[in-house]
Amino acid sequence: MLSRTADHLYWLARYVERADFLARIVEATQRLATLPTNYSGTGTEWESALESSGAAAGFRETRGAAAEEQSVVEYLTFAPDNPSSIRNCIELARTNARAVRTALTVEMWDAINGAWIELKRFEANNASRGQYDRRELSRFLDFVKKTSLDYDGSAYRTMLRNDAFWFSRLGLYIERADNTARILDVKYHVLLPENEAVGGSLDYFQWTAILRAVSALTAYHWVYRENVKPWLIADLLILKLEMPRSLIACYDNIVHFLDSIAKAYGRTGPAQKQAHAVMQRLENATTSEIFKIGLHEFITGFVQDNDRLGNTISEQYLQY
């Protein structure tokens, strides 16, 4: 496969996954922000949305304003000057899809192209309305999540299991691992005020919102069958292989697809070695050890390793 084609497939999947994550972040933050005052904390919810999406620096630079609901929602959804806004993610996904149209199945192209057409309708309605509408925003976020499901499902059900499929899946799981890690880290460093006890009522509502954001609330109760507890949530989202968005599940897939590529091409490189090393650390980790080291320190190290692996994959396979 040409590096150019692999690159487009890889980033197409990443942008679709990123758009889905942003929609979930906005939805979860809205839920937290509308809690009664005695449960809703100190007003850092929208700041946390910016931090977890990696858009905080850009927001401060271009908006220079307090992180209030309307401005943050606009920046994360339709802002053309935010490289990672949902609008730009879907546009970039379609741009990448057009570049490799013949490598996609009909169903995959229809999912992306149809999403772009529908996005333009939402964008036009948003511009003409001129005011913030929560009901319309809810419809938009549902549309984004459905787009991700449609694309992911069509890719899984219709693509040949060859290098095109493997590079597409790599993009998805590299992005998903980063997203899960960031939302876990932000919970501990932005949401919970310094004077609020871990395990208190505020802590409970915040963790529940985060579980909802990664579609893990039902899974949590199935696995642990007890009230929401931070160390169990960390266990679920970091070390549970059965949880599709957990860090270890993402790396189980990353290792599998990188090994498939290496076998097909007859050569193993630094990307495979790095992925196996991260997977081994996750397999050997325990929740007690993670909290002893510090959740923030563990997550920071993981995000750095994940970014490094993404760069290595690009250098090894995607440069052209």
PDB file of C-alpha atoms in Angstrom:
ATOM      1  CA  MET A   1       0.000   0.000   0.000  1.00  0.00           C
ATOM      2  CA  LEU A   2       1.160   3.549  -0.738  1.00  0.00           C
ATOM      3  CA  SER A   3       2.145   5.574   2.328  1.00  0.00           C
ATOM      4  CA  ARG A   4      -0.184   8.321   1.116  1.00  0.00           C
ATOM      5  CA  THR A   5      -3.185   5.966   1.142  1.00  0.00           C
ATOM      6  CA  ALA A   6      -2.295   4.547   4.559  1.00  0.00           C
ATOM      7  CA  ASP A   7      -1.926   8.076   5.940  1.00  0.00           C
ATOM      8  CA  HIS A   8      -5.363   9.162   4.698  1.00  0.00           C
ATOM      9  CA  LEU A   9      -7.048   6.045   6.111  1.00  0.00           C
ATOM     10  CA  TYR A  10      -5.266   6.445   9.447  1.00  0.00           C
ATOM     11  CA  TRP A  11      -6.267  10.100   9.845  1.00  0.00           C
ATOM     12  CA  LEU A  12      -9.786   9.575   8.541  1.00  0.00           C
ATOM     13  CA  ALA A  13     -10.413   7.174  11.421  1.00  0.00           C
ATOM     14  CA  ARG A  14      -8.733   9.488  13.928  1.00  0.00           C
ATOM     15  CA  TYR A  15     -10.840  12.501  12.968  1.00  0.00           C
ATOM     16  CA  VAL A  16     -14.108  10.542  13.144  1.00  0.00           C
ATOM     17  CA  GLU A  17     -13.179   9.198  16.580  1.00  0.00           C
ATOM     18  CA  ARG A  18     -12.138  12.674  17.739  1.00  0.00           C
ATOM     19  CA  ALA A  19     -15.451  14.200  16.649  1.00  0.00           C
ATOM     20  CA  ASP A  20     -17.316  11.499  18.571  1.00  0.00           C
ATOM     21  CA  PHE A  21     -15.215  12.152  21.682  1.00  0.00           C
ATOM     22  CA  LEU A  22     -15.827  15.904  21.532  1.00  0.00           C
ATOM     23  CA  ALA A  23     -19.572  15.340  21.258  1.00  0.00           C
ATOM     24  CA  ARG A  24     -19.445  13.113  24.324  1.00  0.00           C
ATOM     25  CA  ILE A  25     -17.355  15.654  26.247  1.00  0.00           C
ATOM     26  CA  VAL A  26     -19.789  18.484  25.525  1.00  0.00           C
ATOM     27  CA  GLU A  27     -22.754  16.292  26.460  1.00  0.00           C
ATOM     28  CA  ALA A  28     -21.162  15.156  29.739  1.00  0.00           C
ATOM     29  CA  THR A  29     -20.152  18.715  30.648  1.00  0.00           C
ATOM     30  CA  GLN A  30     -23.666  19.966  30.048  1.00  0.00           C
ATOM     31  CA  ARG A  31     -24.944  17.315  32.422  1.00  0.00           C
ATOM     32  CA  LEU A  32     -22.471  18.371  35.114  1.00  0.00           C
ATOM     33  CA  ALA A  33     -23.116  22.079  34.623  1.00  0.00           C
ATOM     34  CA  THR A  34     -26.879  21.688  35.083  1.00  0.00           C
ATOM     35  CA  LEU A  35     -26.613  19.900  38.419  1.00  0.00           C
ATOM     36  CA  PRO A  36     -27.982  21.793  41.457  1.00  0.00           C
ATOM     37  CA  THR A  37     -25.528  24.351  42.845  1.00  0.00           C
ATOM     38  CA  ASN A  38     -24.623  22.239  45.863  1.00  0.00           C
ATOM     39  CA  TYR A  39     -23.531  19.420  43.506  1.00  0.00           C
ATOM     40  CA  SER A  40     -22.102  21.319  40.578  1.00  0.00           C
ATOM     41  CA  GLY A  41     -18.802  22.382  42.093  1.00  0.00           C
ATOM     42  CA  THR A  42     -16.916  25.613  41.528  1.00  0.00           C
ATOM     43  CA  GLY A  43     -17.710  26.284  37.890  1.00  0.00           C
ATOM     44  CA  THR A  44     -14.693  24.506  36.402  1.00  0.00           C
ATOM     45  CA  GLU A  45     -16.778  22.132  34.276  1.00  0.00           C
ATOM     46  CA  TRP A  46     -16.368  24.010  30.988  1.00  0.00           C
ATOM     47  CA  GLU A  47     -12.688  24.562  31.691  1.00  0.00           C
ATOM     48  CA  SER A  48     -12.421  20.791  32.066  1.00  0.00           C
ATOM     49  CA  ALA A  49     -14.079  20.315  28.667  1.00  0.00           C
ATOM     50  CA  LEU A  50     -11.406  22.485  27.072  1.00  0.00           C
ATOM     51  CA  GLU A  51      -8.590  20.723  28.912  1.00  0.00           C
ATOM     52  CA  SER A  52      -9.772  17.198  28.092  1.00  0.00           C
ATOM     53  CA  SER A  53     -10.214  18.093  24.412  1.00  0.00           C
ATOM     54  CA  GLY A  54      -6.743  19.621  24.255  1.00  0.00           C
ATOM     55  CA  ALA A  55      -8.243  22.950  23.141  1.00  0.00           C
ATOM     56  CA  ALA A  56      -7.646  25.084  26.233  1.00  0.00           C
ATOM     57  CA  ALA A  57      -4.566  26.920  24.926  1.00  0.00           C
ATOM     58  CA  GLY A  58      -6.202  27.714  21.597  1.00  0.00           C
ATOM     59  CA  PHE A  59      -9.362  28.919  23.303  1.00  0.00           C
ATOM     60  CA  ARG A  60      -7.476  31.322  25.570  1.00  0.00           C
ATOM     61  CA  GLU A  61      -5.386  32.611  22.697  1.00  0.00           C
ATOM     62  CA  THR A  62      -8.281  33.295  20.326  1.00  0.00           C
ATOM     63  CA  ARG A  63     -11.140  34.014  22.727  1.00  0.00           C
ATOM     64  CA  GLY A  64      -9.311  35.406  25.741  1.00  0.00           C
ATOM     65  CA  ALA A  65     -12.470  35.043  27.767  1.00  0.00           C
ATOM     66  CA  ALA A  66     -13.693  33.030  30.712  1.00  0.00           C
ATOM     67  CA  ALA A  67     -14.671  29.442  29.927  1.00  0.00           C
ATOM     68  CA  GLU A  68     -18.431  29.936  29.838  1.00  0.00           C
ATOM     69  CA  GLU A  69     -20.880  27.464  28.368  1.00  0.00           C
ATOM     70  CA  GLN A  70     -21.869  29.274  25.183  1.00  0.00           C
ATOM     71  CA  SER A  71     -18.333  30.261  24.143  1.00  0.00           C
ATOM     72  CA  VAL A  72     -16.857  26.839  24.916  1.00  0.00           C
ATOM     73  CA  VAL A  73     -19.639  24.960  23.132  1.00  0.00           C
ATOM     74  CA  GLU A  74     -19.236  27.161  20.055  1.00  0.00           C
ATOM     75  CA  TYR A  75     -15.463  26.656  20.086  1.00  0.00           C
ATOM     76  CA  LEU A  76     -15.694  22.875  20.384  1.00  0.00           C
ATOM     77  CA  THR A  77     -18.512  22.397  17.882  1.00  0.00           C
ATOM     78  CA  PHE A  78     -18.597  24.833  14.934  1.00  0.00           C
ATOM     79  CA  ALA A  79     -15.584  27.160  15.362  1.00  0.00           C
ATOM     80  CA  PRO A  80     -13.624  27.256  12.068  1.00  0.00           C
ATOM     81  CA  ASP A  81     -10.544  28.593  13.885  1.00  0.00           C
ATOM     82  CA  ASN A  82     -10.362  25.586  16.211  1.00  0.00           C
ATOM     83  CA  PRO A  83      -8.433  22.876  14.305  1.00  0.00           C
ATOM     84  CA  SER A  84     -10.081  20.180  16.430  1.00  0.00           C
ATOM     85  CA  SER A  85     -13.676  21.457  16.478  1.00  0.00           C
ATOM     86  CA  ILE A  86     -16.300  18.881  15.533  1.00  0.00           C
ATOM     87  CA  ARG A  87     -16.984  20.814  12.337  1.00  0.00           C
ATOM     88  CA  ASN A  88     -13.314  20.697  11.304  1.00  0.00           C
ATOM     89  CA  CYS A  89     -12.917  17.052  12.311  1.00  0.00           C
ATOM     90  CA  ILE A  90     -15.779  16.019  10.043  1.00  0.00           C
ATOM     91  CA  GLU A  91     -14.495  18.213   7.212  1.00  0.00           C
ATOM     92  CA  LEU A  92     -10.979  16.761   7.536  1.00  0.00           C
ATOM     93  CA  ALA A  93     -12.415  13.250   7.717  1.00  0.00           C
ATOM     94  CA  ARG A  94     -14.255  13.836   4.431  1.00  0.00           C
ATOM     95  CA  THR A  95     -11.152  15.396   2.847  1.00  0.00           C
ATOM     96  CA  ASN A  96      -9.152  12.291   3.729  1.00  0.00           C
ATOM     97  CA  ALA A  97     -11.990  10.039   2.552  1.00  0.00           C
ATOM     98  CA  ARG A  98     -12.142  11.783  -0.840  1.00  0.00           C
ATOM     99  CA  ALA A  99      -8.406  11.308  -1.280  1.00  0.00           C
ATOM    100  CA  VAL A 100      -8.769   7.513  -0.919  1.00  0.00           C
ATOM    101  CA  ARG A 101     -12.278   7.092  -2.280  1.00  0.00           C
ATOM    102  CA  THR A 102     -11.382   3.859  -4.086  1.00  0.00           C
ATOM    103  CA  ALA A 103      -9.970   2.339  -0.874  1.00  0.00           C
ATOM    104  CA  LEU A 104     -13.300   2.781   0.916  1.00  0.00           C
ATOM    105  CA  THR A 105     -16.414   0.691   0.597  1.00  0.00           C
ATOM    106  CA  VAL A 106     -19.623   2.329  -0.600  1.00  0.00           C
ATOM    107  CA  GLU A 107     -21.031   2.214   2.924  1.00  0.00           C
ATOM    108  CA  MET A 108     -18.000   3.950   4.429  1.00  0.00           C
ATOM    109  CA  TRP A 109     -18.071   6.746   1.866  1.00  0.00           C
ATOM    110  CA  ASP A 110     -21.825   7.229   2.304  1.00  0.00           C
ATOM    111  CA  ALA A 111     -21.388   7.517   6.085  1.00  0.00           C
ATOM    112  CA  ILE A 112     -18.731  10.256   5.766  1.00  0.00           C
ATOM    113  CA  ASN A 113     -20.156  12.129   2.787  1.00  0.00           C
ATOM    114  CA  GLY A 114     -23.677  12.039   4.234  1.00  0.00           C
ATOM    115  CA  ALA A 115     -22.330  13.345   7.534  1.00  0.00           C
ATOM    116  CA  TRP A 116     -20.657  16.262   5.762  1.00  0.00           C
ATOM    117  CA  ILE A 117     -23.882  17.205   3.946  1.00  0.00           C
ATOM    118  CA  GLU A 118     -25.867  17.019   7.184  1.00  0.00           C
ATOM    119  CA  LEU A 119     -23.189  19.007   9.025  1.00  0.00           C
ATOM    120  CA  LYS A 120     -23.578  21.875   6.542  1.00  0.00           C
ATOM    121  CA  ARG A 121     -27.302  21.992   7.372  1.00  0.00           C
ATOM    122  CA  PHE A 122     -26.583  22.146  11.093  1.00  0.00           C
ATOM    123  CA  GLU A 123     -23.930  24.802  10.502  1.00  0.00           C
ATOM    124  CA  ALA A 124     -26.293  26.945   8.420  1.00  0.00           C
ATOM    125  CA  ASN A 125     -29.045  26.653  11.033  1.00  0.00           C
ATOM    126  CA  ASN A 126     -26.594  27.545  13.789  1.00  0.00           C
ATOM    127  CA  ALA A 127     -25.396  30.639  11.904  1.00  0.00           C
ATOM    128  CA  SER A 128     -28.904  31.842  11.047  1.00  0.00           C
ATOM    129  CA  ARG A 129     -30.290  31.341  14.538  1.00  0.00           C
ATOM    130  CA  GLY A 130     -27.706  33.628  16.149  1.00  0.00           C
ATOM    131  CA  GLN A 131     -28.396  32.361  19.670  1.00  0.00           C
ATOM    132  CA  TYR A 132     -27.543  29.348  21.756  1.00  0.00           C
ATOM    133  CA  ASP A 133     -30.161  26.585  21.587  1.00  0.00           C
ATOM    134  CA  ARG A 134     -29.626  23.589  23.858  1.00  0.00           C
ATOM    135  CA  ARG A 135     -32.270  21.484  22.146  1.00  0.00           C
ATOM    136  CA  GLU A 136     -30.671  21.952  18.738  1.00  0.00           C
ATOM    137  CA  LEU A 137     -27.246  21.282  20.257  1.00  0.00           C
ATOM    138  CA  SER A 138     -28.535  17.995  21.669  1.00  0.00           C
ATOM    139  CA  ARG A 139     -29.711  16.953  18.196  1.00  0.00           C
ATOM    140  CA  PHE A 140     -26.342  17.907  16.756  1.00  0.00           C
ATOM    141  CA  LEU A 141     -24.392  15.889  19.334  1.00  0.00           C
ATOM    142  CA  ASP A 142     -26.605  12.860  18.705  1.00  0.00           C
ATOM    143  CA  PHE A 143     -25.924  13.251  14.975  1.00  0.00           C
ATOM    144  CA  VAL A 144     -22.157  13.299  15.572  1.00  0.00           C
ATOM    145  CA  LYS A 145     -22.248  10.169  17.714  1.00  0.00           C
ATOM    146  CA  LYS A 146     -24.417   8.405  15.137  1.00  0.00           C
ATOM    147  CA  THR A 147     -21.963   9.387  12.390  1.00  0.00           C
ATOM    148  CA  SER A 148     -19.153   7.725  14.316  1.00  0.00           C
ATOM    149  CA  LEU A 149     -21.216   4.584  14.846  1.00  0.00           C
ATOM    150  CA  ASP A 150     -22.237   4.480  11.168  1.00  0.00           C
ATOM    151  CA  TYR A 151     -18.678   4.895   9.927  1.00  0.00           C
ATOM    152  CA  ASP A 152     -17.150   2.505  12.444  1.00  0.00           C
ATOM    153  CA  GLY A 153     -19.828  -0.106  11.828  1.00  0.00           C
ATOM    154  CA  SER A 154     -19.543   0.123   8.061  1.00  0.00           C
ATOM    155  CA  ALA A 155     -15.738  -0.159   8.246  1.00  0.00           C
ATOM    156  CA  TYR A 156     -15.924  -3.166  10.550  1.00  0.00           C
ATOM    157  CA  ARG A 157     -18.617  -4.948   8.544  1.00  0.00           C
ATOM    158  CA  THR A 158     -17.560  -4.220   4.955  1.00  0.00           C
ATOM    159  CA  MET A 159     -13.760  -3.783   4.688  1.00  0.00           C
ATOM    160  CA  LEU A 160     -11.413  -6.526   3.634  1.00  0.00           C
ATOM    161  CA  ARG A 161      -9.085  -7.532   6.461  1.00  0.00           C
ATOM    162  CA  ASN A 162      -5.999  -6.179   4.748  1.00  0.00           C
ATOM    163  CA  ASP A 163      -3.541  -3.325   5.303  1.00  0.00           C
ATOM    164  CA  ALA A 164      -6.212  -0.702   4.521  1.00  0.00           C
ATOM    165  CA  PHE A 165      -8.335  -2.044   7.367  1.00  0.00           C
ATOM    166  CA  TRP A 166      -5.351  -2.317   9.718  1.00  0.00           C
ATOM    167  CA  PHE A 167      -4.196   1.271   9.219  1.00  0.00           C
ATOM    168  CA  SER A 168      -7.764   2.521   9.665  1.00  0.00           C
ATOM    169  CA  ARG A 169      -8.092   0.622  12.931  1.00  0.00           C
ATOM    170  CA  LEU A 170      -4.713   1.867  14.136  1.00  0.00           C
ATOM    171  CA  GLY A 171      -5.888   5.455  13.768  1.00  0.00           C
ATOM    172  CA  LEU A 172      -9.067   4.736  15.689  1.00  0.00           C
ATOM    173  CA  TYR A 173      -7.359   3.063  18.652  1.00  0.00           C
ATOM    174  CA  ILE A 174      -4.472   5.526  18.936  1.00  0.00           C
ATOM    175  CA  GLU A 175      -7.045   8.340  19.107  1.00  0.00           C
ATOM    176  CA  ARG A 176      -9.352   6.463  21.491  1.00  0.00           C
ATOM    177  CA  ALA A 177      -6.528   5.641  23.899  1.00  0.00           C
ATOM    178  CA  ASP A 178      -5.508   9.300  24.010  1.00  0.00           C
ATOM    179  CA  ASN A 179      -9.087  10.421  24.619  1.00  0.00           C
ATOM    180  CA  THR A 180      -9.742   7.965  27.453  1.00  0.00           C
ATOM    181  CA  ALA A 181      -6.464   8.868  29.168  1.00  0.00           C
ATOM    182  CA  ARG A 182      -7.101  12.614  28.943  1.00  0.00           C
ATOM    183  CA  ILE A 183     -10.610  12.483  30.369  1.00  0.00           C
ATOM    184  CA  LEU A 184      -9.343  10.423  33.324  1.00  0.00           C
ATOM    185  CA  ASP A 185      -6.538  12.878  33.986  1.00  0.00           C
ATOM    186  CA  VAL A 186      -8.708  15.973  33.710  1.00  0.00           C
ATOM    187  CA  LYS A 187     -11.142  14.555  36.263  1.00  0.00           C
ATOM    188  CA  TYR A 188      -8.466  14.643  38.938  1.00  0.00           C
ATOM    189  CA  HIS A 189      -6.876  17.968  38.072  1.00  0.00           C
ATOM    190  CA  VAL A 190      -9.668  20.255  36.944  1.00  0.00           C
ATOM    191  CA  LEU A 191     -13.081  19.060  38.014  1.00  0.00           C
ATOM    192  CA  LEU A 192     -12.745  18.258  41.689  1.00  0.00           C
ATOM    193  CA  PRO A 193     -12.104  21.365  43.829  1.00  0.00           C
ATOM    194  CA  GLU A 194      -9.228  21.188  46.281  1.00  0.00           C
ATOM    195  CA  ASN A 195     -11.538  21.422  49.281  1.00  0.00           C
ATOM    196  CA  GLU A 196     -13.849  18.618  48.088  1.00  0.00           C
ATOM    197  CA  ALA A 197     -13.294  15.108  49.422  1.00  0.00           C
ATOM    198  CA  VAL A 198     -12.675  12.234  47.038  1.00  0.00           C
ATOM    199  CA  GLY A 199     -15.732  10.028  47.324  1.00  0.00           C
ATOM    200  CA  GLY A 200     -18.046  12.915  48.248  1.00  0.00           C
ATOM    201  CA  SER A 201     -21.316  13.717  46.493  1.00  0.00           C
ATOM    202  CA  LEU A 202     -19.670  16.043  43.986  1.00  0.00           C
ATOM    203  CA  ASP A 203     -17.029  13.438  43.219  1.00  0.00           C
ATOM    204  CA  TYR A 204     -19.757  10.836  42.638  1.00  0.00           C
ATOM    205  CA  PHE A 205     -21.667  12.958  40.114  1.00  0.00           C
ATOM    206  CA  GLN A 206     -18.496  13.879  38.232  1.00  0.00           C
ATOM    207  CA  TRP A 207     -17.321  10.296  37.914  1.00  0.00           C
ATOM    208  CA  THR A 208     -20.782   9.202  36.807  1.00  0.00           C
ATOM    209  CA  ALA A 209     -20.780  11.873  34.094  1.00  0.00           C
ATOM    210  CA  ILE A 210     -17.374  10.665  32.900  1.00  0.00           C
ATOM    211  CA  LEU A 211     -18.558   7.064  32.783  1.00  0.00           C
ATOM    212  CA  ARG A 212     -21.492   8.226  30.660  1.00  0.00           C
ATOM    213  CA  ALA A 213     -19.109  10.151  28.398  1.00  0.00           C
ATOM    214  CA  VAL A 214     -17.282   6.948  27.489  1.00  0.00           C
ATOM    215  CA  SER A 215     -20.441   4.775  27.461  1.00  0.00           C
ATOM    216  CA  ALA A 216     -19.206   2.844  30.473  1.00  0.00           C
ATOM    217  CA  LEU A 217     -21.774   3.430  33.226  1.00  0.00           C
ATOM    218  CA  THR A 218     -23.738   0.246  32.538  1.00  0.00           C
ATOM    219  CA  ALA A 219     -20.523  -1.716  32.083  1.00  0.00           C
ATOM    220  CA  TYR A 220     -19.263  -0.436  35.446  1.00  0.00           C
ATOM    221  CA  HIS A 221     -22.325  -1.757  37.282  1.00  0.00           C
ATOM    222  CA  TRP A 222     -22.165  -5.077  35.449  1.00  0.00           C
ATOM    223  CA  VAL A 223     -18.505  -5.585  36.366  1.00  0.00           C
ATOM    224  CA  TYR A 224     -18.376  -4.252  39.953  1.00  0.00           C
ATOM    225  CA  ARG A 225     -21.994  -4.291  41.163  1.00  0.00           C
ATOM    226  CA  GLU A 226     -21.413  -1.489  43.674  1.00  0.00           C
ATOM    227  CA  ASN A 227     -21.471   2.291  43.975  1.00  0.00           C
ATOM    228  CA  VAL A 228     -19.188   4.427  41.850  1.00  0.00           C
ATOM    229  CA  LYS A 229     -15.670   4.498  43.293  1.00  0.00           C
ATOM    230  CA  PRO A 230     -12.668   6.274  41.725  1.00  0.00           C
ATOM    231  CA  TRP A 231     -10.243   3.343  41.987  1.00  0.00           C
ATOM    232  CA  LEU A 232     -12.749   0.979  40.373  1.00  0.00           C
ATOM    233  CA  ILE A 233     -13.384   3.434  37.539  1.00  0.00           C
ATOM    234  CA  ALA A 234      -9.628   3.686  37.002  1.00  0.00           C
ATOM    235  CA  ASP A 235      -9.474  -0.112  36.971  1.00  0.00           C
ATOM    236  CA  LEU A 236     -12.270  -0.273  34.380  1.00  0.00           C
ATOM    237  CA  LEU A 237     -10.903   2.425  32.066  1.00  0.00           C
ATOM    238  CA  ILE A 238      -7.249   1.452  32.328  1.00  0.00           C
ATOM    239  CA  LEU A 239      -6.907  -2.269  33.022  1.00  0.00           C
ATOM    240  CA  LYS A 240     -10.124  -4.056  31.981  1.00  0.00           C
ATOM    241  CA  LEU A 241      -9.552  -5.778  28.646  1.00  0.00           C
ATOM    242  CA  GLU A 242     -13.293  -6.371  28.321  1.00  0.00           C
ATOM    243  CA  MET A 243     -14.011  -2.612  28.270  1.00  0.00           C
ATOM    244  CA  PRO A 244     -13.721  -1.420  24.616  1.00  0.00           C
ATOM    245  CA  ARG A 245     -12.488   2.087  25.520  1.00  0.00           C
ATOM    246  CA  SER A 246     -10.019   1.047  28.212  1.00  0.00           C
ATOM    247  CA  LEU A 247      -6.342   1.775  27.670  1.00  0.00           C
ATOM    248  CA  ILE A 248      -5.407  -1.893  27.708  1.00  0.00           C
ATOM    249  CA  ALA A 249      -8.166  -2.812  25.219  1.00  0.00           C
ATOM    250  CA  CYS A 250      -6.967  -0.070  22.872  1.00  0.00           C
ATOM    251  CA  TYR A 251      -3.409  -1.358  23.056  1.00  0.00           C
ATOM    252  CA  ASP A 252      -4.485  -4.955  22.640  1.00  0.00           C
ATOM    253  CA  ASN A 253      -5.918  -3.882  19.284  1.00  0.00           C
ATOM    254  CA  ILE A 254      -2.972  -1.628  18.408  1.00  0.00           C
ATOM    255  CA  VAL A 255      -0.513  -4.492  18.997  1.00  0.00           C
ATOM    256  CA  HIS A 256      -2.679  -6.860  16.947  1.00  0.00           C
ATOM    257  CA  PHE A 257      -2.946  -4.539  13.938  1.00  0.00           C
ATOM    258  CA  LEU A 258       0.713  -3.501  14.008  1.00  0.00           C
ATOM    259  CA  ASP A 259       1.728  -7.174  14.159  1.00  0.00           C
ATOM    260  CA  SER A 260      -0.607  -7.907  11.224  1.00  0.00           C
ATOM    261  CA  ILE A 261       1.066  -5.143   9.207  1.00  0.00           C
ATOM    262  CA  ALA A 262       4.535  -6.404  10.143  1.00  0.00           C
ATOM    263  CA  LYS A 263       3.618  -9.952   9.099  1.00  0.00           C
ATOM    264  CA  ALA A 264       2.163  -8.777   5.782  1.00  0.00           C
ATOM    265  CA  TYR A 265       5.198  -6.611   4.994  1.00  0.00           C
ATOM    266  CA  GLY A 266       7.725  -9.107   6.333  1.00  0.00           C
ATOM    267  CA  ARG A 267       9.409  -6.615   8.633  1.00  0.00           C
ATOM    268  CA  THR A 268       9.082  -5.538  12.268  1.00  0.00           C
ATOM    269  CA  GLY A 269      10.080  -2.013  13.243  1.00  0.00           C
ATOM    270  CA  PRO A 270      10.171   0.390  16.195  1.00  0.00           C
ATOM    271  CA  ALA A 271       6.373   0.887  16.169  1.00  0.00           C
ATOM    272  CA  GLN A 272       5.800  -2.777  16.999  1.00  0.00           C
ATOM    273  CA  LYS A 273       8.437  -2.685  19.755  1.00  0.00           C
ATOM    274  CA  GLN A 274       6.984   0.440  21.348  1.00  0.00           C
ATOM    275  CA  ALA A 275       3.415  -0.895  21.239  1.00  0.00           C
ATOM    276  CA  HIS A 276       4.444  -4.188  22.845  1.00  0.00           C
ATOM    277  CA  ALA A 277       6.330  -2.303  25.571  1.00  0.00           C
ATOM    278  CA  VAL A 278       3.274  -0.187  26.459  1.00  0.00           C
ATOM    279  CA  MET A 279       1.049  -3.265  26.403  1.00  0.00           C
ATOM    280  CA  GLN A 280       3.411  -5.118  28.723  1.00  0.00           C
ATOM    281  CA  ARG A 281       3.378  -2.240  31.220  1.00  0.00           C
ATOM    282  CA  LEU A 282      -0.426  -2.204  31.197  1.00  0.00           C
ATOM    283  CA  GLU A 283      -0.609  -5.973  31.640  1.00  0.00           C
ATOM    284  CA  ASN A 284       1.741  -5.812  34.632  1.00  0.00           C
ATOM    285  CA  ALA A 285       0.069  -2.790  36.259  1.00  0.00           C
ATOM    286  CA  THR A 286      -2.367  -2.949  39.167  1.00  0.00           C
ATOM    287  CA  THR A 287      -4.786  -0.309  40.400  1.00  0.00           C
ATOM    288  CA  SER A 288      -3.033  -0.037  43.771  1.00  0.00           C
ATOM    289  CA  GLU A 289       0.323   0.546  42.071  1.00  0.00           C
ATOM    290  CA  ILE A 290      -1.187   3.181  39.767  1.00  0.00           C
ATOM    291  CA  PHE A 291      -2.607   5.154  42.687  1.00  0.00           C
ATOM    292  CA  LYS A 292       0.625   4.712  44.642  1.00  0.00           C
ATOM    293  CA  ILE A 293       2.582   6.245  41.744  1.00  0.00           C
ATOM    294  CA  GLY A 294      -0.167   8.814  41.235  1.00  0.00           C
ATOM    295  CA  LEU A 295      -2.930   8.627  38.654  1.00  0.00           C
ATOM    296  CA  HIS A 296      -1.810  11.894  37.061  1.00  0.00           C
ATOM    297  CA  GLU A 297       1.784  10.698  36.742  1.00  0.00           C
ATOM    298  CA  PHE A 298       0.698   7.347  35.288  1.00  0.00           C
ATOM    299  CA  ILE A 299      -1.655   8.964  32.770  1.00  0.00           C
ATOM    300  CA  THR A 300       0.898  11.617  31.800  1.00  0.00           C
ATOM    301  CA  GLY A 301       3.441   8.895  31.058  1.00  0.00           C
ATOM    302  CA  PHE A 302       0.871   6.945  29.057  1.00  0.00           C
ATOM    303  CA  VAL A 303      -0.171   9.962  26.954  1.00  0.00           C
ATOM    304  CA  GLN A 304       3.474  10.689  26.177  1.00  0.00           C
ATOM    305  CA  ASP A 305       4.064   7.059  25.172  1.00  0.00           C
ATOM    306  CA  ASN A 306       0.921   7.072  23.030  1.00  0.00           C
ATOM    307  CA  ASP A 307       1.975  10.302  21.277  1.00  0.00           C
ATOM    308  CA  ARG A 308       5.427   8.854  20.710  1.00  0.00           C
ATOM    309  CA  LEU A 309       3.919   5.726  19.181  1.00  0.00           C
ATOM    310  CA  GLY A 310       1.736   7.826  16.884  1.00  0.00           C
ATOM    311  CA  ASN A 311       4.821   9.687  15.688  1.00  0.00           C
ATOM    312  CA  THR A 312       6.700   6.425  15.186  1.00  0.00           C
ATOM    313  CA  ILE A 313       3.851   4.946  13.133  1.00  0.00           C
ATOM    314  CA  SER A 314       3.916   8.071  10.957  1.00  0.00           C
ATOM    315  CA  GLU A 315       7.683   7.882  10.478  1.00  0.00           C
ATOM    316  CA  GLN A 316       7.677   4.136   9.818  1.00  0.00           C
ATOM    317  CA  TYR A 317       4.674   3.884   7.513  1.00  0.00           C
ATOM    318  CA  LEU A 318       2.898   7.136   6.681  1.00  0.00           C
ATOM    319  CA  GLN A 319       5.523   9.567   5.397  1.00  0.00           C
ATOM    320  CA  TYR A 320       5.495  10.178   1.662  1.00  0.00           C
TER     321      TYR A 320
END
